[in-house]
mmCIF file with all atom_site columns, C-alpha atoms in Angstrom:
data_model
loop_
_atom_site.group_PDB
_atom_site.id
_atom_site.type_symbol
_atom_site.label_atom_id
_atom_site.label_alt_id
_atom_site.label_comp_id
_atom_site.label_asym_id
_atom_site.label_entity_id
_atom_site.label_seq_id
_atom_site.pdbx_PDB_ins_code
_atom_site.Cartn_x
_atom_site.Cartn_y
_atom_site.Cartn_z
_atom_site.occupancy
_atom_site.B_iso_or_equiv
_atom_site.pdbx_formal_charge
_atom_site.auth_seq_id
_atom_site.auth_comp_id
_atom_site.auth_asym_id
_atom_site.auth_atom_id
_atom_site.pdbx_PDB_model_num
ATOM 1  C CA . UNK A 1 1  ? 48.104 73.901 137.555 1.00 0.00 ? 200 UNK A CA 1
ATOM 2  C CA . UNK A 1 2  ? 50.585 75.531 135.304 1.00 0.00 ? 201 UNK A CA 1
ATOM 3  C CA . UNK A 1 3  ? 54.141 73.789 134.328 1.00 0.00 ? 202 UNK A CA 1
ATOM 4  C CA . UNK A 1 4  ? 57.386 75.494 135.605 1.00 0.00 ? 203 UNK A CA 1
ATOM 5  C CA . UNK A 1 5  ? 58.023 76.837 132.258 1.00 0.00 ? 204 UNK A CA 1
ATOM 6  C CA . UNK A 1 6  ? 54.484 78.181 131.891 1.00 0.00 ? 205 UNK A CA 1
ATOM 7  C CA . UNK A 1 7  ? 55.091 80.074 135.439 1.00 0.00 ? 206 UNK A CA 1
ATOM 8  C CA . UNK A 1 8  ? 58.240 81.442 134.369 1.00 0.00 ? 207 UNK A CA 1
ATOM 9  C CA . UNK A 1 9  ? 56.631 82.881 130.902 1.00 0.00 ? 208 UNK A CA 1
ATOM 10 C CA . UNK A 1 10 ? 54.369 84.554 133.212 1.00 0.00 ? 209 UNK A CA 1
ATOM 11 C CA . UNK A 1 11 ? 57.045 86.026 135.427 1.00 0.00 ? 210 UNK A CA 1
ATOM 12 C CA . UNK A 1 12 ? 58.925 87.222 132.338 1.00 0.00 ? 211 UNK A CA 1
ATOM 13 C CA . UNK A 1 13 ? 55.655 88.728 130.554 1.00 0.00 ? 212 UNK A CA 1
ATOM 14 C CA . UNK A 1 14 ? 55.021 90.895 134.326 1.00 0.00 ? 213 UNK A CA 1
ATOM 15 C CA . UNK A 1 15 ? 59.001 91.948 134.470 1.00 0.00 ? 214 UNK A CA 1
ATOM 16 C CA . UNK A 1 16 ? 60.013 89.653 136.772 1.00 0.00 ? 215 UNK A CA 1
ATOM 17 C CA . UNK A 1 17 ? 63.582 89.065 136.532 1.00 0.00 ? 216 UNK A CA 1
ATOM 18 C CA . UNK A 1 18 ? 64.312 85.968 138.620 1.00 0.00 ? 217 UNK A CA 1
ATOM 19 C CA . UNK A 1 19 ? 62.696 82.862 139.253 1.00 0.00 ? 218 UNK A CA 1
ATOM 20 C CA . UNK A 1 20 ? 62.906 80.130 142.803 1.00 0.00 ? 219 UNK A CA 1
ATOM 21 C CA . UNK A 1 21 ? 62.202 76.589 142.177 1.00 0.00 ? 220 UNK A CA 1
ATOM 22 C CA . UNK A 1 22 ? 61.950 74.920 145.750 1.00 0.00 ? 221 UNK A CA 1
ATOM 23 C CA . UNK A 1 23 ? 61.424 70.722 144.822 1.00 0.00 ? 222 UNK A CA 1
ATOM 24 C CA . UNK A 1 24 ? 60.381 69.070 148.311 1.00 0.00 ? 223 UNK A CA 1
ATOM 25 C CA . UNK A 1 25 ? 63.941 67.629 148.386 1.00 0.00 ? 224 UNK A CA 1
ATOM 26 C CA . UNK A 1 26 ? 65.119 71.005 148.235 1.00 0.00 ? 225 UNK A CA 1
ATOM 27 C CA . UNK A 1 27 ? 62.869 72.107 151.252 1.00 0.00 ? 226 UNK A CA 1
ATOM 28 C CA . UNK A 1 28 ? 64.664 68.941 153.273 1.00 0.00 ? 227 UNK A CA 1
ATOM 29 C CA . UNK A 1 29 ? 68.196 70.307 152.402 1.00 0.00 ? 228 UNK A CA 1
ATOM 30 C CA . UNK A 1 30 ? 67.215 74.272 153.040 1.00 0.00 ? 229 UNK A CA 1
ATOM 31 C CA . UNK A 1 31 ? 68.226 74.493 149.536 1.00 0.00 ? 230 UNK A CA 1
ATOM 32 C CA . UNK A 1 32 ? 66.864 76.364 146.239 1.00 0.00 ? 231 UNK A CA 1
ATOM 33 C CA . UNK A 1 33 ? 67.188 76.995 141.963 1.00 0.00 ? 232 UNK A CA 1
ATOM 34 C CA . UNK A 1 34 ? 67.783 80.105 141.259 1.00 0.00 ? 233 UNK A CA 1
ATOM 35 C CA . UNK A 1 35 ? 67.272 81.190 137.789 1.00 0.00 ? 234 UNK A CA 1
ATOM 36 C CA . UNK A 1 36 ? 67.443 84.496 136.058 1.00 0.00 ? 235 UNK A CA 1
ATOM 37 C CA . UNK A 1 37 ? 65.016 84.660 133.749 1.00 0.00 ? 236 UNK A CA 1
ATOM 38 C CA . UNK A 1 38 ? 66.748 87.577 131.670 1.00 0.00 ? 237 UNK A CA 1
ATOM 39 C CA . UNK A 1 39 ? 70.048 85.618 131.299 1.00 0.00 ? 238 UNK A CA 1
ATOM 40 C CA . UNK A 1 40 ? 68.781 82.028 131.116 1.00 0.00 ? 239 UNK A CA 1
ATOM 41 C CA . UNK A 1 41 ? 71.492 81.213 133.675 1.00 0.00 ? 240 UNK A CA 1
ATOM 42 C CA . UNK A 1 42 ? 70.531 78.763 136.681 1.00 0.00 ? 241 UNK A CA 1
ATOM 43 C CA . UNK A 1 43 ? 72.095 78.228 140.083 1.00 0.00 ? 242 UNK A CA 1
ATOM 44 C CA . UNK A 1 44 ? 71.397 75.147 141.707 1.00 0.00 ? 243 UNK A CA 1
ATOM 45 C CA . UNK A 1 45 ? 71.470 73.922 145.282 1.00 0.00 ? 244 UNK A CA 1
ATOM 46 C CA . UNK A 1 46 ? 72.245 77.354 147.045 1.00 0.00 ? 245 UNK A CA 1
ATOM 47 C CA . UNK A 1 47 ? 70.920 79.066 150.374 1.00 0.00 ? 246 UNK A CA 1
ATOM 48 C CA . UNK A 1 48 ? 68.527 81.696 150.172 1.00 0.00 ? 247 UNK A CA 1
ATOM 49 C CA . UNK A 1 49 ? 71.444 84.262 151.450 1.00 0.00 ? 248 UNK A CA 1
ATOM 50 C CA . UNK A 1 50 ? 73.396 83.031 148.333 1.00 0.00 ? 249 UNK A CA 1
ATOM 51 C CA . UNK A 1 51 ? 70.128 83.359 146.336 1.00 0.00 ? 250 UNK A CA 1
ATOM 52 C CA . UNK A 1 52 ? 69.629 87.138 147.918 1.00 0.00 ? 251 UNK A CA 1
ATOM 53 C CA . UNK A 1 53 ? 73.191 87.720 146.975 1.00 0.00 ? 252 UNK A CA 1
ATOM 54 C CA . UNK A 1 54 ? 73.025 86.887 143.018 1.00 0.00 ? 253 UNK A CA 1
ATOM 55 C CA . UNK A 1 55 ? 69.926 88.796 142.637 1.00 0.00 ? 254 UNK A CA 1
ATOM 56 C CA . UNK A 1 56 ? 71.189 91.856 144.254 1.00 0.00 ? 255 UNK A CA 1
ATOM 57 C CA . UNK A 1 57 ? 75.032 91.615 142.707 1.00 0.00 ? 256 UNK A CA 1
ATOM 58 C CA . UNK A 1 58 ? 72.633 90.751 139.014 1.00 0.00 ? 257 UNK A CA 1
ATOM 59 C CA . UNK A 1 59 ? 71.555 94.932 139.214 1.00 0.00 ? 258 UNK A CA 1
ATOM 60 C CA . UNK A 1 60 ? 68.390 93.019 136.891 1.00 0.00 ? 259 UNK A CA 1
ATOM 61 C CA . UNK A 1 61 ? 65.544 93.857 140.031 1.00 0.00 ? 260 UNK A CA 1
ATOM 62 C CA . UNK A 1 62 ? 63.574 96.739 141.116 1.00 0.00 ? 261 UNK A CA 1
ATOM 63 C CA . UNK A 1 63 ? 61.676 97.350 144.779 1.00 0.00 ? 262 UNK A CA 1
ATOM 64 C CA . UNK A 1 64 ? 58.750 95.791 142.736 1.00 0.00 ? 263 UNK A CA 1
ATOM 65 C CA . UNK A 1 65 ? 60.848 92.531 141.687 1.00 0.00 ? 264 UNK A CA 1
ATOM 66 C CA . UNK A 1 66 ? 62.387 91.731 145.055 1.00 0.00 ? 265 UNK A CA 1
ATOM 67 C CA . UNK A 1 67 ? 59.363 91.885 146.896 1.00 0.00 ? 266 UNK A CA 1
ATOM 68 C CA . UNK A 1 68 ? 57.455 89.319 144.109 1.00 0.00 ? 267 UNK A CA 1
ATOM 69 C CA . UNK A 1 69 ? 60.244 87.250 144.601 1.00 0.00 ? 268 UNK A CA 1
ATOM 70 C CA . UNK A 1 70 ? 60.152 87.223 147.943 1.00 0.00 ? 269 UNK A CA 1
ATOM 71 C CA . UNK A 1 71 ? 56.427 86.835 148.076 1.00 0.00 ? 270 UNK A CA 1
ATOM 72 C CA . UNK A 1 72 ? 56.525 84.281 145.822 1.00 0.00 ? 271 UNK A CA 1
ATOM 73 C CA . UNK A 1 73 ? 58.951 82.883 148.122 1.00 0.00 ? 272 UNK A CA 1
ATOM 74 C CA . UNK A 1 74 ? 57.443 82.753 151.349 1.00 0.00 ? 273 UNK A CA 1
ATOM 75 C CA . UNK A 1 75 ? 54.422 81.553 149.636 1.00 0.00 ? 274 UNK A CA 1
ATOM 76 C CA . UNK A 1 76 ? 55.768 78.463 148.211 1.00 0.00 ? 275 UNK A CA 1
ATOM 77 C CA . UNK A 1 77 ? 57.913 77.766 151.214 1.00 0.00 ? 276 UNK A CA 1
ATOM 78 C CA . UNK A 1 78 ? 54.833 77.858 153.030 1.00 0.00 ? 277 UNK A CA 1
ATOM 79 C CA . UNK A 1 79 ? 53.059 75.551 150.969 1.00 0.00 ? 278 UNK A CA 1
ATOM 80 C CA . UNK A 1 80 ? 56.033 72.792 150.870 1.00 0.00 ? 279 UNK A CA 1
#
């Protein structure tokens, strides 16, 4: 299993712009990280609206990005 910072290298490397770190206290609060991979900045404890907001007000995505992020998403929300 790879280490956060590992994952994000990845994301970066395929274009990926943003990155959502959901810790299972997170998941008990409805609650997220946000961080933008491009800018290095992080937002902490926010909703997912507020998360959808910041990426789409960041003009740093494409089709392609959102739905990775989103998939990658669901797909750890899932899993927690």
């Amino acid at each position: 299993e790879k280490k956060i910072g590992q994952q994000y290298t990845v994301a970066e490397k395929k274009g990926i712009p943003f990155g959502i770190l959901i810790k299972a206290e997170d998941a008990e609060k409805n609650v997220l990280t946000l961080k933008n991979l491009l800018t290095r900045e992080q937002f902490t404890d926010i909703s997912v609206e507020d998360a959808g907001k910041i990426i789409l007000e960041s003009k740093n995505y494409s089709e392609y990005s959102i739905k990775k992020i989103v998939k990658t998403f669901l797909a750890i929300n899932c899993i927690s």
